[in-house]
């Protein structure tokens, strides 16, 4: 089995390992325009499963899906000053179309607050129209100067939720509710342990009052922002004149939120779970949860088909690999690379003994099981794998979270990766000292008590517990 040379080891060159996995597991590749990506069938099947699960969770909170246009008038973006300033460097603008210069430039949506709030102003008249809870699944374009496949691409796919509420407090509650939806999805479905918290002012979404985040820790010790939820307060309501009549007949501005999660989560799954043998997929998002690899055609192949039929009847996503023109070893390695959680290997001698070999992708352990019990053993293993990948991710994060009280110690150790927990006074100048020259940023202000009484930078009284890390 010529497996070992397939991937660059993580410990040798993590970015190269990542590129290798994306290519060899046939997840995605670069499109002809720099920064664009092609999602290949295996990657797309994973994304569809993620999308379905996320969609179900979002709808369970009462949100409805809708669709808004890809093109937005430039003047809409200019209505919210901070918003347009934040997005301007990344905008793709159409100035020429249909054979002529356009009277007004049109922006390819980088996010849809402006166009959706424009419609909210039409749709909302009375307090009875509130709350208005909308989500859209779409592609967005943010021109990337340093693209990285699945993590930072010029065009990516996502869901963006947009809601309007009667009061600021209700918008805040919605913002936190969606943060919790994201957290539960990341942990329970993706198996990635995340830290939730608020962003500092300089990391906040352009136009938001408050931004909250889910931050995962990748296996190279870098953080990845996996989903964000914003309380936009009355900022967009004022810019787009979204007012309603309250129960007393008073005109009031609504308060709005927005929240998004994207194809970047595919990158998170690769980097949070992958090992030197490839991807490790949590069963919840594995296109094939179980793959049967029969050694040969004929009796063995038929036995594999029979086991597969039982698994399918039990609702397990199952595939039989009957590419007999490829060697048995080659086929097994291929599924390992693609991260399939459980393999069942079948050979003629085993079949004679009434046995099959169960291989789990997380630990790569092989165990012989009686054919009679193989379907229930595989099902049990799927549950265990789902839990185990999360436990692995949590243990990794715990082992790579360091509490520091000394600025020099932080500076010395930051290049080694991990989350650095410290006390902060909340001043922007102190944040600047933490970020300048370190390449790190405040990833989240958590709800915990500061780990020391004074700010790590200037010794002022600490008010926040923060996690600082280098990030994608
Ligand atoms: Zn300070």
GROMACS .gro file of C-alpha atoms and ligand atoms in nm:
model
  473
    1UNK     CA    1   0.000   0.000   0.000
    2UNK     CA    2   0.179   0.308  -0.128
    3UNK     CA    3   0.017   0.557   0.104
    4UNK     CA    4   0.293   0.731   0.289
    5UNK     CA    5   0.417   0.959   0.012
    6UNK     CA    6   0.073   1.090  -0.080
    7UNK     CA    7   0.057   1.394   0.145
    8UNK     CA    8   0.313   1.635   0.285
    9UNK     CA    9   0.313   1.567   0.663
   10UNK     CA   10   0.138   1.836   0.873
   11UNK     CA   11   0.441   1.881   1.094
   12UNK     CA   12   0.665   1.948   0.794
   13UNK     CA   13   0.458   2.209   0.611
   14UNK     CA   14   0.099   2.265   0.723
   15UNK     CA   15  -0.005   2.499   0.437
   16UNK     CA   16   0.129   2.246   0.184
   17UNK     CA   17  -0.049   1.963   0.367
   18UNK     CA   18  -0.372   2.165   0.339
   19UNK     CA   19  -0.324   2.222  -0.035
   20UNK     CA   20  -0.246   1.853  -0.081
   21UNK     CA   21  -0.561   1.740   0.100
   22UNK     CA   22  -0.785   1.982  -0.088
   23UNK     CA   23  -0.642   1.853  -0.418
   24UNK     CA   24  -0.599   1.481  -0.344
   25UNK     CA   25  -0.934   1.437  -0.169
   26UNK     CA   26  -1.085   1.615  -0.473
   27UNK     CA   27  -1.259   1.878  -0.262
   28UNK     CA   28  -1.195   2.193  -0.462
   29UNK     CA   29  -0.956   2.367  -0.698
   30UNK     CA   30  -0.880   2.717  -0.817
   31UNK     CA   31  -1.092   2.868  -1.093
   32UNK     CA   32  -0.943   3.047  -1.395
   33UNK     CA   33  -0.993   3.392  -1.239
   34UNK     CA   34  -0.752   3.432  -0.949
   35UNK     CA   35  -0.927   3.385  -0.615
   36UNK     CA   36  -1.227   3.196  -0.754
   37UNK     CA   37  -1.286   2.831  -0.675
   38UNK     CA   38  -1.439   2.521  -0.820
   39UNK     CA   39  -1.601   2.296  -0.561
   40UNK     CA   40  -1.565   1.938  -0.683
   41UNK     CA   41  -1.835   1.672  -0.626
   42UNK     CA   42  -1.688   1.532  -0.301
   43UNK     CA   43  -1.652   1.881  -0.153
   44UNK     CA   44  -1.993   1.982  -0.279
   45UNK     CA   45  -2.159   1.674  -0.125
   46UNK     CA   46  -2.008   1.769   0.212
   47UNK     CA   47  -2.124   2.129   0.168
   48UNK     CA   48  -2.479   2.015   0.083
   49UNK     CA   49  -2.496   1.815   0.406
   50UNK     CA   50  -2.366   2.112   0.606
   51UNK     CA   51  -2.610   2.341   0.433
   52UNK     CA   52  -2.909   2.114   0.498
   53UNK     CA   53  -2.827   2.088   0.868
   54UNK     CA   54  -2.762   2.459   0.909
   55UNK     CA   55  -3.078   2.543   0.715
   56UNK     CA   56  -3.285   2.319   0.944
   57UNK     CA   57  -3.138   2.485   1.255
   58UNK     CA   58  -3.200   2.835   1.120
   59UNK     CA   59  -3.560   2.758   1.021
   60UNK     CA   60  -3.624   2.606   1.364
   61UNK     CA   61  -3.588   2.959   1.508
   62UNK     CA   62  -3.869   3.089   1.285
   63UNK     CA   63  -3.657   3.233   1.003
   64UNK     CA   64  -3.779   3.208   0.642
   65UNK     CA   65  -3.559   3.178   0.333
   66UNK     CA   66  -3.581   3.426   0.045
   67UNK     CA   67  -3.359   3.548  -0.237
   68UNK     CA   68  -3.232   3.897  -0.323
   69UNK     CA   69  -3.044   4.029  -0.629
   70UNK     CA   70  -2.673   3.975  -0.700
   71UNK     CA   71  -2.638   4.334  -0.827
   72UNK     CA   72  -2.678   4.628  -0.591
   73UNK     CA   73  -2.678   4.999  -0.686
   74UNK     CA   74  -2.355   5.164  -0.569
   75UNK     CA   75  -2.564   5.440  -0.406
   76UNK     CA   76  -2.716   5.181  -0.167
   77UNK     CA   77  -2.377   5.097  -0.021
   78UNK     CA   78  -2.296   5.464   0.020
   79UNK     CA   79  -2.600   5.515   0.241
   80UNK     CA   80  -2.428   5.356   0.540
   81UNK     CA   81  -2.094   5.532   0.579
   82UNK     CA   82  -1.905   5.283   0.793
   83UNK     CA   83  -2.038   4.994   0.587
   84UNK     CA   84  -1.912   5.133   0.254
   85UNK     CA   85  -1.576   5.236   0.405
   86UNK     CA   86  -1.528   4.883   0.537
   87UNK     CA   87  -1.616   4.710   0.212
   88UNK     CA   88  -1.479   4.952  -0.049
   89UNK     CA   89  -1.135   4.788  -0.090
   90UNK     CA   90  -1.302   4.452  -0.166
   91UNK     CA   91  -1.580   4.560  -0.402
   92UNK     CA   92  -1.622   4.432  -0.757
   93UNK     CA   93  -1.804   4.707  -0.945
   94UNK     CA   94  -1.972   4.678  -1.284
   95UNK     CA   95  -1.939   5.000  -1.481
   96UNK     CA   96  -1.990   4.866  -1.832
   97UNK     CA   97  -2.268   4.626  -1.939
   98UNK     CA   98  -2.492   4.556  -2.235
   99UNK     CA   99  -2.241   4.725  -2.460
  100UNK     CA  100  -2.245   5.060  -2.286
  101UNK     CA  101  -2.125   5.251  -1.983
  102UNK     CA  102  -2.380   5.230  -1.700
  103UNK     CA  103  -2.538   5.550  -1.572
  104UNK     CA  104  -2.486   5.425  -1.214
  105UNK     CA  105  -2.220   5.169  -1.122
  106UNK     CA  106  -2.354   4.840  -0.992
  107UNK     CA  107  -2.186   4.643  -0.714
  108UNK     CA  108  -2.165   4.263  -0.712
  109UNK     CA  109  -2.294   4.191  -0.360
  110UNK     CA  110  -2.022   4.159  -0.099
  111UNK     CA  111  -2.304   4.108   0.158
  112UNK     CA  112  -2.670   4.207   0.134
  113UNK     CA  113  -2.756   4.439   0.425
  114UNK     CA  114  -2.818   4.731   0.190
  115UNK     CA  115  -3.049   4.565  -0.062
  116UNK     CA  116  -3.237   4.368   0.202
  117UNK     CA  117  -3.286   4.670   0.426
  118UNK     CA  118  -3.411   4.864   0.123
  119UNK     CA  119  -3.688   4.604   0.094
  120UNK     CA  120  -3.744   4.589   0.469
  121UNK     CA  121  -3.834   4.960   0.449
  122UNK     CA  122  -4.112   4.867   0.205
  123UNK     CA  123  -4.230   4.558   0.387
  124UNK     CA  124  -4.241   4.694   0.740
  125UNK     CA  125  -4.521   4.935   0.829
  126UNK     CA  126  -4.655   4.832   1.165
  127UNK     CA  127  -4.539   4.656   1.482
  128UNK     CA  128  -4.745   4.363   1.352
  129UNK     CA  129  -4.487   4.317   1.072
  130UNK     CA  130  -4.219   4.251   1.334
  131UNK     CA  131  -4.004   4.064   1.391
  132UNK     CA  132  -3.914   4.006   1.027
  133UNK     CA  133  -3.677   3.710   1.003
  134UNK     CA  134  -3.513   3.638   0.665
  135UNK     CA  135  -3.223   3.423   0.548
  136UNK     CA  136  -3.073   3.379   0.204
  137UNK     CA  137  -2.833   3.119   0.063
  138UNK     CA  138  -2.620   3.289  -0.198
  139UNK     CA  139  -2.277   3.359  -0.340
  140UNK     CA  140  -2.096   3.683  -0.257
  141UNK     CA  141  -1.788   3.853  -0.403
  142UNK     CA  142  -1.512   4.021  -0.203
  143UNK     CA  143  -1.202   4.086  -0.411
  144UNK     CA  144  -0.919   3.907  -0.235
  145UNK     CA  145  -0.559   4.012  -0.284
  146UNK     CA  146  -0.425   3.706  -0.103
  147UNK     CA  147  -0.672   3.426  -0.175
  148UNK     CA  148  -0.655   3.088  -0.004
  149UNK     CA  149  -0.879   2.812  -0.128
  150UNK     CA  150  -1.197   2.759   0.079
  151UNK     CA  151  -1.071   3.000   0.347
  152UNK     CA  152  -1.048   3.334   0.173
  153UNK     CA  153  -1.178   3.337  -0.183
  154UNK     CA  154  -1.301   3.618  -0.404
  155UNK     CA  155  -1.631   3.440  -0.457
  156UNK     CA  156  -1.773   3.220  -0.185
  157UNK     CA  157  -2.103   3.067  -0.085
  158UNK     CA  158  -2.282   3.135   0.238
  159UNK     CA  159  -2.602   3.197   0.421
  160UNK     CA  160  -2.674   3.548   0.540
  161UNK     CA  161  -2.953   3.611   0.786
  162UNK     CA  162  -3.115   3.953   0.816
  163UNK     CA  163  -3.373   4.038   1.078
  164UNK     CA  164  -3.567   4.344   1.194
  165UNK     CA  165  -3.708   4.393   1.544
  166UNK     CA  166  -3.917   4.643   1.739
  167UNK     CA  167  -3.648   4.707   2.000
  168UNK     CA  168  -3.273   4.709   2.040
  169UNK     CA  169  -3.304   4.445   2.314
  170UNK     CA  170  -3.490   4.209   2.082
  171UNK     CA  171  -3.221   4.256   1.815
  172UNK     CA  172  -2.957   4.177   2.077
  173UNK     CA  173  -3.146   3.863   2.180
  174UNK     CA  174  -3.167   3.754   1.814
  175UNK     CA  175  -2.792   3.821   1.765
  176UNK     CA  176  -2.709   3.596   2.060
  177UNK     CA  177  -2.963   3.332   1.960
  178UNK     CA  178  -2.801   3.296   1.618
  179UNK     CA  179  -2.456   3.287   1.774
  180UNK     CA  180  -2.580   2.990   1.977
  181UNK     CA  181  -2.723   2.826   1.661
  182UNK     CA  182  -2.376   2.857   1.506
  183UNK     CA  183  -2.198   2.729   1.816
  184UNK     CA  184  -2.424   2.422   1.835
  185UNK     CA  185  -2.376   2.354   1.462
  186UNK     CA  186  -1.996   2.385   1.482
  187UNK     CA  187  -1.974   2.157   1.785
  188UNK     CA  188  -2.249   1.901   1.726
  189UNK     CA  189  -2.246   1.874   1.347
  190UNK     CA  190  -1.890   1.969   1.250
  191UNK     CA  191  -1.735   1.831   1.569
  192UNK     CA  192  -1.519   2.143   1.604
  193UNK     CA  193  -1.481   2.291   1.953
  194UNK     CA  194  -1.529   2.668   1.926
  195UNK     CA  195  -1.488   2.965   2.154
  196UNK     CA  196  -1.773   3.214   2.141
  197UNK     CA  197  -1.732   3.576   2.230
  198UNK     CA  198  -1.758   3.935   2.118
  199UNK     CA  199  -1.524   4.113   1.876
  200UNK     CA  200  -1.334   4.423   1.978
  201UNK     CA  201  -1.421   4.750   1.806
  202UNK     CA  202  -1.149   4.720   1.544
  203UNK     CA  203  -1.257   4.366   1.452
  204UNK     CA  204  -1.626   4.454   1.435
  205UNK     CA  205  -1.837   4.416   1.116
  206UNK     CA  206  -1.852   4.744   0.920
  207UNK     CA  207  -2.173   4.912   1.032
  208UNK     CA  208  -2.243   4.693   1.338
  209UNK     CA  209  -2.286   4.798   1.701
  210UNK     CA  210  -2.176   4.461   1.830
  211UNK     CA  211  -2.021   4.160   1.653
  212UNK     CA  212  -2.003   3.810   1.801
  213UNK     CA  213  -1.796   3.521   1.671
  214UNK     CA  214  -1.731   3.146   1.685
  215UNK     CA  215  -1.356   3.083   1.671
  216UNK     CA  216  -1.207   2.741   1.609
  217UNK     CA  217  -0.844   2.640   1.662
  218UNK     CA  218  -0.686   2.464   1.365
  219UNK     CA  219  -0.421   2.194   1.405
  220UNK     CA  220  -0.139   2.433   1.319
  221UNK     CA  221  -0.239   2.648   1.617
  222UNK     CA  222  -0.401   2.924   1.413
  223UNK     CA  223  -0.753   3.045   1.484
  224UNK     CA  224  -1.029   3.047   1.225
  225UNK     CA  225  -1.338   3.266   1.246
  226UNK     CA  226  -1.616   3.022   1.157
  227UNK     CA  227  -1.933   3.229   1.184
  228UNK     CA  228  -2.032   3.577   1.299
  229UNK     CA  229  -2.351   3.741   1.427
  230UNK     CA  230  -2.402   4.117   1.434
  231UNK     CA  231  -2.633   4.350   1.620
  232UNK     CA  232  -2.666   4.639   1.373
  233UNK     CA  233  -2.871   4.846   1.616
  234UNK     CA  234  -3.051   5.134   1.443
  235UNK     CA  235  -2.764   5.207   1.201
  236UNK     CA  236  -2.915   5.053   0.888
  237UNK     CA  237  -3.270   5.140   0.992
  238UNK     CA  238  -3.175   5.510   0.990
  239UNK     CA  239  -2.982   5.486   0.662
  240UNK     CA  240  -3.268   5.304   0.489
  241UNK     CA  241  -3.551   5.469   0.682
  242UNK     CA  242  -3.705   5.150   0.818
  243UNK     CA  243  -3.978   5.271   1.053
  244UNK     CA  244  -4.290   5.116   1.201
  245UNK     CA  245  -4.593   5.237   1.390
  246UNK     CA  246  -4.592   5.097   1.742
  247UNK     CA  247  -4.906   4.998   1.936
  248UNK     CA  248  -4.951   5.361   2.049
  249UNK     CA  249  -4.928   5.492   1.692
  250UNK     CA  250  -4.574   5.629   1.734
  251UNK     CA  251  -4.326   5.599   1.446
  252UNK     CA  252  -4.008   5.420   1.552
  253UNK     CA  253  -3.695   5.287   1.388
  254UNK     CA  254  -3.655   4.910   1.386
  255UNK     CA  255  -3.334   4.746   1.511
  256UNK     CA  256  -3.168   4.498   1.274
  257UNK     CA  257  -2.926   4.206   1.285
  258UNK     CA  258  -2.726   4.007   1.034
  259UNK     CA  259  -2.536   3.680   1.068
  260UNK     CA  260  -2.341   3.460   0.829
  261UNK     CA  261  -2.155   3.134   0.785
  262UNK     CA  262  -1.984   3.020   0.467
  263UNK     CA  263  -1.794   2.759   0.263
  264UNK     CA  264  -1.501   2.854   0.484
  265UNK     CA  265  -1.645   2.593   0.723
  266UNK     CA  266  -1.520   2.329   0.477
  267UNK     CA  267  -1.171   2.464   0.535
  268UNK     CA  268  -1.233   2.447   0.910
  269UNK     CA  269  -1.331   2.081   0.895
  270UNK     CA  270  -1.018   1.999   0.695
  271UNK     CA  271  -0.782   2.187   0.928
  272UNK     CA  272  -0.947   2.100   1.259
  273UNK     CA  273  -0.977   1.724   1.199
  274UNK     CA  274  -0.735   1.625   0.923
  275UNK     CA  275  -0.423   1.416   0.986
  276UNK     CA  276  -0.122   1.298   0.786
  277UNK     CA  277  -0.344   1.045   0.608
  278UNK     CA  278  -0.596   1.303   0.489
  279UNK     CA  279  -0.937   1.424   0.584
  280UNK     CA  280  -1.127   1.293   0.886
  281UNK     CA  281  -1.497   1.366   0.838
  282UNK     CA  282  -1.751   1.368   1.118
  283UNK     CA  283  -2.023   1.117   1.019
  284UNK     CA  284  -2.289   1.391   1.022
  285UNK     CA  285  -2.141   1.555   0.711
  286UNK     CA  286  -1.975   1.254   0.544
  287UNK     CA  287  -2.129   1.194   0.198
  288UNK     CA  288  -2.053   0.825   0.250
  289UNK     CA  289  -2.060   0.734   0.619
  290UNK     CA  290  -1.962   0.375   0.547
  291UNK     CA  291  -1.775   0.244   0.244
  292UNK     CA  292  -1.750  -0.128   0.174
  293UNK     CA  293  -1.431  -0.240   0.005
  294UNK     CA  294  -1.463  -0.598  -0.122
  295UNK     CA  295  -1.135  -0.757  -0.227
  296UNK     CA  296  -1.284  -0.922  -0.533
  297UNK     CA  297  -1.592  -0.960  -0.748
  298UNK     CA  298  -1.826  -1.259  -0.722
  299UNK     CA  299  -1.919  -1.398  -0.383
  300UNK     CA  300  -1.727  -1.135  -0.185
  301UNK     CA  301  -1.872  -0.852  -0.392
  302UNK     CA  302  -2.223  -0.989  -0.340
  303UNK     CA  303  -2.171  -1.016   0.036
  304UNK     CA  304  -2.064  -0.650   0.036
  305UNK     CA  305  -2.377  -0.548  -0.156
  306UNK     CA  306  -2.592  -0.734   0.096
  307UNK     CA  307  -2.433  -0.558   0.395
  308UNK     CA  308  -2.465  -0.223   0.215
  309UNK     CA  309  -2.836  -0.281   0.152
  310UNK     CA  310  -2.889  -0.343   0.525
  311UNK     CA  311  -2.704  -0.023   0.615
  312UNK     CA  312  -2.898   0.181   0.360
  313UNK     CA  313  -3.223   0.040   0.502
  314UNK     CA  314  -3.106   0.168   0.842
  315UNK     CA  315  -3.056   0.517   0.698
  316UNK     CA  316  -2.675   0.501   0.681
  317UNK     CA  317  -2.518   0.672   0.378
  318UNK     CA  318  -2.333   0.373   0.232
  319UNK     CA  319  -2.126   0.307  -0.077
  320UNK     CA  320  -1.975  -0.010  -0.223
  321UNK     CA  321  -1.641   0.047  -0.395
  322UNK     CA  322  -1.646  -0.195  -0.687
  323UNK     CA  323  -1.364  -0.034  -0.884
  324UNK     CA  324  -1.201  -0.374  -0.921
  325UNK     CA  325  -0.961  -0.241  -1.184
  326UNK     CA  326  -0.789  -0.066  -0.891
  327UNK     CA  327  -0.598  -0.258  -0.626
  328UNK     CA  328  -0.762  -0.321  -0.292
  329UNK     CA  329  -0.495  -0.110  -0.119
  330UNK     CA  330  -0.538   0.180  -0.356
  331UNK     CA  331  -0.914   0.184  -0.300
  332UNK     CA  332  -0.879   0.172   0.082
  333UNK     CA  333  -0.625   0.454   0.083
  334UNK     CA  334  -0.850   0.663  -0.138
  335UNK     CA  335  -1.138   0.651   0.114
  336UNK     CA  336  -0.901   0.718   0.399
  337UNK     CA  337  -0.777   1.029   0.216
  338UNK     CA  338  -1.134   1.144   0.159
  339UNK     CA  339  -1.213   1.103   0.527
  340UNK     CA  340  -1.486   0.838   0.515
  341UNK     CA  341  -1.556   0.759   0.883
  342UNK     CA  342  -1.595   0.380   0.860
  343UNK     CA  343  -1.470   0.123   0.610
  344UNK     CA  344  -1.574  -0.238   0.597
  345UNK     CA  345  -1.314  -0.451   0.423
  346UNK     CA  346  -1.410  -0.794   0.298
  347UNK     CA  347  -1.190  -1.077   0.166
  348UNK     CA  348  -1.272  -1.434   0.060
  349UNK     CA  349  -1.093  -1.601   0.351
  350UNK     CA  350  -1.264  -1.374   0.602
  351UNK     CA  351  -1.597  -1.440   0.438
  352UNK     CA  352  -1.540  -1.814   0.483
  353UNK     CA  353  -1.485  -1.752   0.855
  354UNK     CA  354  -1.800  -1.534   0.863
  355UNK     CA  355  -1.600  -1.222   0.936
  356UNK     CA  356  -1.538  -0.873   0.804
  357UNK     CA  357  -1.285  -0.604   0.902
  358UNK     CA  358  -1.415  -0.278   1.043
  359UNK     CA  359  -1.177   0.018   1.003
  360UNK     CA  360  -1.238   0.347   1.181
  361UNK     CA  361  -1.093   0.661   1.023
  362UNK     CA  362  -1.038   0.864   1.341
  363UNK     CA  363  -0.790   0.624   1.508
  364UNK     CA  364  -0.727   0.404   1.196
  365UNK     CA  365  -0.785   0.097   1.416
  366UNK     CA  366  -0.894  -0.220   1.243
  367UNK     CA  367  -1.103  -0.484   1.413
  368UNK     CA  368  -1.252  -0.813   1.295
  369UNK     CA  369  -1.627  -0.843   1.346
  370UNK     CA  370  -1.874  -1.123   1.273
  371UNK     CA  371  -2.063  -1.052   0.949
  372UNK     CA  372  -2.396  -1.100   1.130
  373UNK     CA  373  -2.325  -0.808   1.359
  374UNK     CA  374  -2.136  -0.583   1.118
  375UNK     CA  375  -2.417  -0.337   1.044
  376UNK     CA  376  -2.493  -0.264   1.409
  377UNK     CA  377  -2.120  -0.245   1.487
  378UNK     CA  378  -2.076   0.010   1.205
  379UNK     CA  379  -2.370   0.218   1.328
  380UNK     CA  380  -2.234   0.226   1.683
  381UNK     CA  381  -1.895   0.323   1.550
  382UNK     CA  382  -2.043   0.621   1.362
  383UNK     CA  383  -2.187   0.762   1.685
  384UNK     CA  384  -1.858   0.707   1.862
  385UNK     CA  385  -1.662   0.876   1.584
  386UNK     CA  386  -1.885   1.181   1.589
  387UNK     CA  387  -1.821   1.222   1.963
  388UNK     CA  388  -1.455   1.132   1.940
  389UNK     CA  389  -1.368   1.392   1.675
  390UNK     CA  390  -1.525   1.661   1.890
  391UNK     CA  391  -1.340   1.534   2.197
  392UNK     CA  392  -1.014   1.545   1.997
  393UNK     CA  393  -1.081   1.900   1.886
  394UNK     CA  394  -1.166   2.009   2.241
  395UNK     CA  395  -0.856   1.841   2.385
  396UNK     CA  396  -0.639   2.007   2.121
  397UNK     CA  397  -0.782   2.347   2.207
  398UNK     CA  398  -0.740   2.291   2.581
  399UNK     CA  399  -0.379   2.183   2.532
  400UNK     CA  400  -0.310   2.488   2.317
  401UNK     CA  401  -0.474   2.758   2.527
  402UNK     CA  402  -0.225   2.944   2.746
  403UNK     CA  403  -0.300   3.201   3.013
  404UNK     CA  404  -0.038   3.475   3.011
  405UNK     CA  405   0.013   3.774   3.239
  406UNK     CA  406   0.342   3.896   3.097
  407UNK     CA  407   0.358   4.082   2.765
  408UNK     CA  408   0.710   3.963   2.685
  409UNK     CA  409   0.612   3.602   2.745
  410UNK     CA  410   0.319   3.647   2.504
  411UNK     CA  411   0.549   3.795   2.238
  412UNK     CA  412   0.800   3.514   2.282
  413UNK     CA  413   0.541   3.240   2.250
  414UNK     CA  414   0.290   3.369   1.994
  415UNK     CA  415   0.476   3.224   1.695
  416UNK     CA  416   0.425   2.876   1.841
  417UNK     CA  417   0.049   2.909   1.784
  418UNK     CA  418  -0.250   2.858   2.011
  419UNK     CA  419  -0.496   3.076   2.199
  420UNK     CA  420  -0.341   3.319   2.449
  421UNK     CA  421  -0.579   3.409   2.726
  422UNK     CA  422  -0.512   3.740   2.901
  423UNK     CA  423  -0.663   4.034   3.086
  424UNK     CA  424  -0.736   4.356   2.894
  425UNK     CA  425  -0.847   4.703   3.000
  426UNK     CA  426  -1.049   4.753   2.679
  427UNK     CA  427  -0.839   5.038   2.537
  428UNK     CA  428  -0.770   5.039   2.163
  429UNK     CA  429  -0.406   5.147   2.218
  430UNK     CA  430  -0.341   4.835   2.425
  431UNK     CA  431  -0.499   4.621   2.153
  432UNK     CA  432  -0.259   4.788   1.908
  433UNK     CA  433   0.039   4.689   2.125
  434UNK     CA  434  -0.082   4.326   2.124
  435UNK     CA  435  -0.124   4.311   1.747
  436UNK     CA  436   0.166   4.517   1.615
  437UNK     CA  437   0.465   4.309   1.526
  438UNK     CA  438   0.304   3.985   1.640
  439UNK     CA  439   0.066   3.914   1.350
  440UNK     CA  440  -0.194   3.826   1.613
  441UNK     CA  441  -0.535   3.975   1.689
  442UNK     CA  442  -0.799   3.963   1.959
  443UNK     CA  443  -1.016   3.674   1.841
  444UNK     CA  444  -1.283   3.703   2.108
  445UNK     CA  445  -1.376   3.876   2.428
  446UNK     CA  446  -1.525   3.591   2.627
  447UNK     CA  447  -1.784   3.610   2.901
  448UNK     CA  448  -1.533   3.485   3.158
  449UNK     CA  449  -1.375   3.689   3.434
  450UNK     CA  450  -1.038   3.846   3.341
  451UNK     CA  451  -0.761   3.600   3.440
  452UNK     CA  452  -0.568   3.882   3.614
  453UNK     CA  453  -0.672   4.206   3.787
  454UNK     CA  454  -0.474   4.430   3.552
  455UNK     CA  455  -0.432   4.475   3.175
  456UNK     CA  456  -0.136   4.280   3.035
  457UNK     CA  457  -0.019   4.586   2.838
  458UNK     CA  458  -0.048   4.896   3.058
  459UNK     CA  459  -0.142   4.763   3.401
  460UNK     CA  460  -0.474   4.950   3.406
  461UNK     CA  461  -0.766   4.774   3.576
  462UNK     CA  462  -0.875   4.480   3.357
  463UNK     CA  463  -1.234   4.454   3.243
  464UNK     CA  464  -1.213   4.179   2.978
  465UNK     CA  465  -1.097   3.823   2.938
  466UNK     CA  466  -0.963   3.798   2.583
  467UNK     CA  467  -0.826   3.530   2.355
  468UNK     CA  468  -0.547   3.644   2.126
  469UNK     CA  469  -0.415   3.433   1.840
  470UNK     CA  470  -0.280   3.437   1.489
  471UNK     CA  471  -0.566   3.371   1.255
  472UNK     CA  472  -0.654   3.276   0.898
  473LIG    ZN1  473  -0.459   4.826   2.876
   0.00000   0.00000   0.00000
